Coordinates of C-alpha atoms and ligand atoms in Angstrom, one line a residue:
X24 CA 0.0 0.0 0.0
X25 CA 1.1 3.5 -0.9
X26 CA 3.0 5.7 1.8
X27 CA 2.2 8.9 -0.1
X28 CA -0.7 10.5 -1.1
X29 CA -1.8 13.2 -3.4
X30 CA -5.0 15.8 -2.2
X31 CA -5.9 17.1 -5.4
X32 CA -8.0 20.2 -5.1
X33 CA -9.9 22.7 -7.5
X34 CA -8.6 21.2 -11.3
X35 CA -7.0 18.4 -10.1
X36 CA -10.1 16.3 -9.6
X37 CA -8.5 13.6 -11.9
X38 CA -5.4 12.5 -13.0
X39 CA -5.4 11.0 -16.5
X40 CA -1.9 10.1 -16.4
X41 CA -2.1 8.0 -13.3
X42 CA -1.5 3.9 -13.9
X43 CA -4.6 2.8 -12.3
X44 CA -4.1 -0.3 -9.9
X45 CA -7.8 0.3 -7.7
X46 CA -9.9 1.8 -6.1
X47 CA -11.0 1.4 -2.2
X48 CA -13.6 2.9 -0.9
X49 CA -13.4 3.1 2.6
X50 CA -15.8 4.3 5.2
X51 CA -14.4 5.7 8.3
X52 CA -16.1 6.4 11.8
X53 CA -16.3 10.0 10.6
X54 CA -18.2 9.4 7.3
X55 CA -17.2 8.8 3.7
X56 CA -14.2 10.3 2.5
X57 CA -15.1 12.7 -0.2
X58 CA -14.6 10.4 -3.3
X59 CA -12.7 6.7 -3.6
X60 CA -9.0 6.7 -3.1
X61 CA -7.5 5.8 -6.1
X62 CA -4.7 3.7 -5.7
X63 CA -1.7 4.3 -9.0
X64 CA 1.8 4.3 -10.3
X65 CA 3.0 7.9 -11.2
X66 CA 6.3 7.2 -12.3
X67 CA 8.1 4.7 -10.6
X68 CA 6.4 5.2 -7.2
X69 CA 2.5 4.0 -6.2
X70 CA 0.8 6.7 -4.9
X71 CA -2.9 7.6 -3.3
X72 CA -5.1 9.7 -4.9
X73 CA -8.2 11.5 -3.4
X74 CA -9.9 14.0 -5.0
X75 CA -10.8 16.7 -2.0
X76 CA -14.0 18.1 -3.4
X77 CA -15.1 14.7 -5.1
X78 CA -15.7 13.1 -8.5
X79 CA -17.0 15.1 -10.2
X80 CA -16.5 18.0 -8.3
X81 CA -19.1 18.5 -5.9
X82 CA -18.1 19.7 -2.2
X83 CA -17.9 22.9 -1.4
X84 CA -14.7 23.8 0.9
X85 CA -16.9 23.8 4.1
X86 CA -18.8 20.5 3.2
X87 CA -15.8 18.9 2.9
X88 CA -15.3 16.1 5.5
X89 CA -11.6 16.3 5.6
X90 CA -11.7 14.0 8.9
X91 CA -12.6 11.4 6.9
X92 CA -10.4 12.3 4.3
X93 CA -7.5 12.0 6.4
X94 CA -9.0 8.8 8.2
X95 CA -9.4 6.8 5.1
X96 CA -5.5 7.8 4.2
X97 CA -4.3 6.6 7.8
X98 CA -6.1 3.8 7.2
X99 CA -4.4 3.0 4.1
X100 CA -0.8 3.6 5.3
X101 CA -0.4 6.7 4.0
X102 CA 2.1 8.8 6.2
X103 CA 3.1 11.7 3.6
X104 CA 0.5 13.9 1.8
X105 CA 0.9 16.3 -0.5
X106 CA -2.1 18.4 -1.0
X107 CA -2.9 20.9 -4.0
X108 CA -4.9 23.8 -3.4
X109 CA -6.0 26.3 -5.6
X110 CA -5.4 29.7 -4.3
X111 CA -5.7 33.9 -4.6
X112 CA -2.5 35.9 -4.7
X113 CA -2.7 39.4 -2.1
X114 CA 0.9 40.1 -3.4
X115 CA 1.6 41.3 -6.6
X116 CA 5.0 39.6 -7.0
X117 CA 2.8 36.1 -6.9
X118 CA 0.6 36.4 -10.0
X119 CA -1.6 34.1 -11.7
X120 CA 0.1 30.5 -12.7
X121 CA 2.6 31.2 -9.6
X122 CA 3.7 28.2 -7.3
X123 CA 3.5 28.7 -3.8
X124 CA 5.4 26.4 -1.3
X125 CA 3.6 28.2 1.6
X126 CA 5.1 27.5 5.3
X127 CA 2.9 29.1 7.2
X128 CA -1.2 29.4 7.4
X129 CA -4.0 31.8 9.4
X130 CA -6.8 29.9 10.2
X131 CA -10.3 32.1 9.6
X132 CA -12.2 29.0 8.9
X133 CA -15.5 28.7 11.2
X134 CA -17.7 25.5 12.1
X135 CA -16.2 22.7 10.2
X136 CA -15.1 19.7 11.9
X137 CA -11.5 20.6 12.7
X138 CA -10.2 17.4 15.3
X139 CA -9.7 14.3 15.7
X140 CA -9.6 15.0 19.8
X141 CA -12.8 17.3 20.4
X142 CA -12.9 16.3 24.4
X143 CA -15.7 14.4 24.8
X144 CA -14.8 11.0 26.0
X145 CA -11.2 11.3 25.1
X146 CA -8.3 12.9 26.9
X147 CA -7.4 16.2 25.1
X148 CA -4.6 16.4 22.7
X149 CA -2.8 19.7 21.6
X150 CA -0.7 19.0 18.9
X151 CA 2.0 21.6 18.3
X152 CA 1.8 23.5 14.9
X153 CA 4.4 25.7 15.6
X154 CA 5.6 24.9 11.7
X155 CA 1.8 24.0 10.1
X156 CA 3.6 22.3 6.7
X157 CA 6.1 19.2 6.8
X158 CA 9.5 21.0 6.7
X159 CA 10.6 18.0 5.0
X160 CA 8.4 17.7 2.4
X161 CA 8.6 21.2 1.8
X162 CA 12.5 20.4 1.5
X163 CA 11.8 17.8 -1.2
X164 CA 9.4 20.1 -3.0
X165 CA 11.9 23.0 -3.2
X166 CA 15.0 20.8 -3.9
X167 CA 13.0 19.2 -6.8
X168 CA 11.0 22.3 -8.0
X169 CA 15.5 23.5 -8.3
X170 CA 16.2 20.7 -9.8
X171 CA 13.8 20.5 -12.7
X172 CA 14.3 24.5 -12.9
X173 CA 10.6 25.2 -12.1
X174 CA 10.4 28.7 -10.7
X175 CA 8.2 28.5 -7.0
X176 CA 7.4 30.8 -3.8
X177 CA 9.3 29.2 -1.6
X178 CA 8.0 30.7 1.7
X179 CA 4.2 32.0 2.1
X180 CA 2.0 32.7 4.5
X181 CA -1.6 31.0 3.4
X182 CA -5.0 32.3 4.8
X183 CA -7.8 30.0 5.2
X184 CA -11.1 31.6 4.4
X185 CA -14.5 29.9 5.2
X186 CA -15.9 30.3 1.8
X187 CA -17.3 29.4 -0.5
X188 CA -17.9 32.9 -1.8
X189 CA -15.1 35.0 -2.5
X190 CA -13.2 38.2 0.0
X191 CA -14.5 41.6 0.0
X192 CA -11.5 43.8 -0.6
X193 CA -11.6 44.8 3.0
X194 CA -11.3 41.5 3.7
X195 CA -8.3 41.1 2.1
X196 CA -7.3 44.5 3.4
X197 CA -7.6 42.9 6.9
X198 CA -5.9 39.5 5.7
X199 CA -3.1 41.7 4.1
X200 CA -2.4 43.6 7.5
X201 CA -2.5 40.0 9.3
X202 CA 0.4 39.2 6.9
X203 CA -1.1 37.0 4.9
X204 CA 0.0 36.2 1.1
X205 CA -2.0 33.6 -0.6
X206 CA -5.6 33.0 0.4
X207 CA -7.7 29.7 0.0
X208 CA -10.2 28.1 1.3
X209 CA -9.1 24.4 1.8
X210 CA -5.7 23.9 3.7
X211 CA -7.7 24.1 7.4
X212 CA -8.6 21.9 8.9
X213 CA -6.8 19.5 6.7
X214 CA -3.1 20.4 7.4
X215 CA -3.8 20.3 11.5
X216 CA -5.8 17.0 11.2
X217 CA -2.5 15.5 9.0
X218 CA -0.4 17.0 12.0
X219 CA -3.1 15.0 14.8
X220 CA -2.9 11.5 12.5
X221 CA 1.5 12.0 12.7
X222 CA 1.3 12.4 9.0
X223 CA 3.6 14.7 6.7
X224 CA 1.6 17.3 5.3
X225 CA 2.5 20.3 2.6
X226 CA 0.5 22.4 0.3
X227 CA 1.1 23.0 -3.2
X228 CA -0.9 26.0 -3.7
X229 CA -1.5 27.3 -7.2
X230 CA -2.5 30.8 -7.8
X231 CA -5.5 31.3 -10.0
X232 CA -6.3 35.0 -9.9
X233 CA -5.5 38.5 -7.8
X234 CA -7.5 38.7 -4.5
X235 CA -10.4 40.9 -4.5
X236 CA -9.3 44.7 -5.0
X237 CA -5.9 43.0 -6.2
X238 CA -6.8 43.8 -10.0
X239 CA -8.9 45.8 -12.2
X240 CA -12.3 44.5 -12.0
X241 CA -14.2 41.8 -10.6
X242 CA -12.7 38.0 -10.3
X243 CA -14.2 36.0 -12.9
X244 CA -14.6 32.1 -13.0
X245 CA -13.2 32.4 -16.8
X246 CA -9.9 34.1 -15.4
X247 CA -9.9 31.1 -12.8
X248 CA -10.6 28.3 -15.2
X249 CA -7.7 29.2 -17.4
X250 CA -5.0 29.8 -15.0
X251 CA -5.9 26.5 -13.3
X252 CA -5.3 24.7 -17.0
X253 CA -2.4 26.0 -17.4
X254 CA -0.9 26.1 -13.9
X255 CA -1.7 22.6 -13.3
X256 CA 0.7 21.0 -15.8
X257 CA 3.1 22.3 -13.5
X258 CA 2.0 21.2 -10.6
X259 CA 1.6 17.7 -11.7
X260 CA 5.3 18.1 -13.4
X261 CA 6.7 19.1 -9.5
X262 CA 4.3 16.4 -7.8
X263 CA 6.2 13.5 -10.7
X264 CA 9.3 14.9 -10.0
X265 CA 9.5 15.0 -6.0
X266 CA 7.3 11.8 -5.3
X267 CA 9.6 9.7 -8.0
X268 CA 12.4 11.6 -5.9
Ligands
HPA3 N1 -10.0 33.6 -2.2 C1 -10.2 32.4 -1.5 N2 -10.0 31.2 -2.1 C2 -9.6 31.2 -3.3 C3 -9.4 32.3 -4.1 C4 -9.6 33.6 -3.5 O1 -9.4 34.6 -4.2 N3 -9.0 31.9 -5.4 C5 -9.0 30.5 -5.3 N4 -9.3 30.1 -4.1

């Protein structure tokens, strides 16, 4: 069984040039996972797949149930994930298409199910998440993203919004004053529920458009669509690169 695993988020929902081997669908004591894990050869090395927002696409960010997302990969033996998440730039030196190794997140998410240890009838657990993303996967990533001489951010500070509408520009006023640079809506409460399991978690966050008030006009879907096709071949070129590492 596979000891890494691939999130894909918002245009990665599938991977064509995966080497199917199965599928497993595995129900966990928090629920259904959000789609069955694909189980595949990319490159040399087999791999998890799960596809964050389902297949097709069909959870939005806070109807995720990422407990039973990272269940279903402990379960399997998973103990490194890399996740992809598609993101907005506040910065102007991160535009569109950009790859963002981020190493730190703001949490602004609300309501979602965001432990493993919520009290109840189990002894409390604070995990420390003093550094939120796998230093060394985030190594790997930025030794391979050198090696194959694919430009990246290497150090970011990603905001979690709740979603799933978009910021107001005072919203990302206040975000940008919090020193945040990329926002999203996906990487909590995945990357502290990784962090509760003992897994290695980063973020591969791909920048789809300018935060709101970041660039002329409104954001539009079409803007998002594109940069996501094209921004994604890279993704999948770093994720060959560093899990084949
Ligand atoms: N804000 C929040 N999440 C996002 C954005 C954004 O501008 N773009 C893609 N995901």
């Amino acid at each position: 069984m596979p000891s890494m695993a691939v999130i894909g988020g918002t245009g990665l929902t599938q991977w064509p040039e995966l080497e199917l081997k199965d599928t497993v669908s595995h129900e966990t004591v928090y629920g259904n996972p959000s789609a069955p894990i694909t189980i595949a050869k990319l490159g040399n090395v087999e791999v998890a797949f799960l596809a964050r927002h389902g297949c097709p696409h069909q959870f939005a960010p806070h109807r995720i149930n990422y407990r039973a997302n990272i269940a279903a990969l402990k379960k399997l033996g998973v103990n490194q994930i890399f996740a992809v998440n598609a993101v907005g730039s506040i910065c102007s030196e991160i535009p569109p298409e950009s790859i963002v190794i981020p190493d730190q997140v703001i949490d602004y998410t609300y309501g979602r199910e965001h432990t493993f240890f919520p009290g109840d009838d189990q002894p409390v657990h604070h995990i420390d998440f003093t550094e939120p993303f796998s230093p060394n996967l985030r190594d790997r990533l930025l030794q391979t993203a050198q090696d194959i001489q694919l430009s990246v951010k290497t150090k970011a500070v990603y905001g979690c919004t709740q979603g799933p509408r978009l910021e107001t520009v005072a919203e990302i006023n206040r975000l940008e004053r919090d020193g945040v640079d990329i926002v999203g809506m996906t990487a909590m409460p995945e990357a502290a529920l990784a962090r509760e399991m003992e897994m290695d978690y980063a973020s591969i966050a791909l920048v789809v458009n300018m935060a709101a008030g970041r660039s002329s006009g409104i954001i539009t879907m079409d803007e998002i669509e594109l940069a996501l096709a094209k921004g994604m071949q890279n993704v999948k070129r770093l994720l060959l690169a560093t899990l084949n590492r």
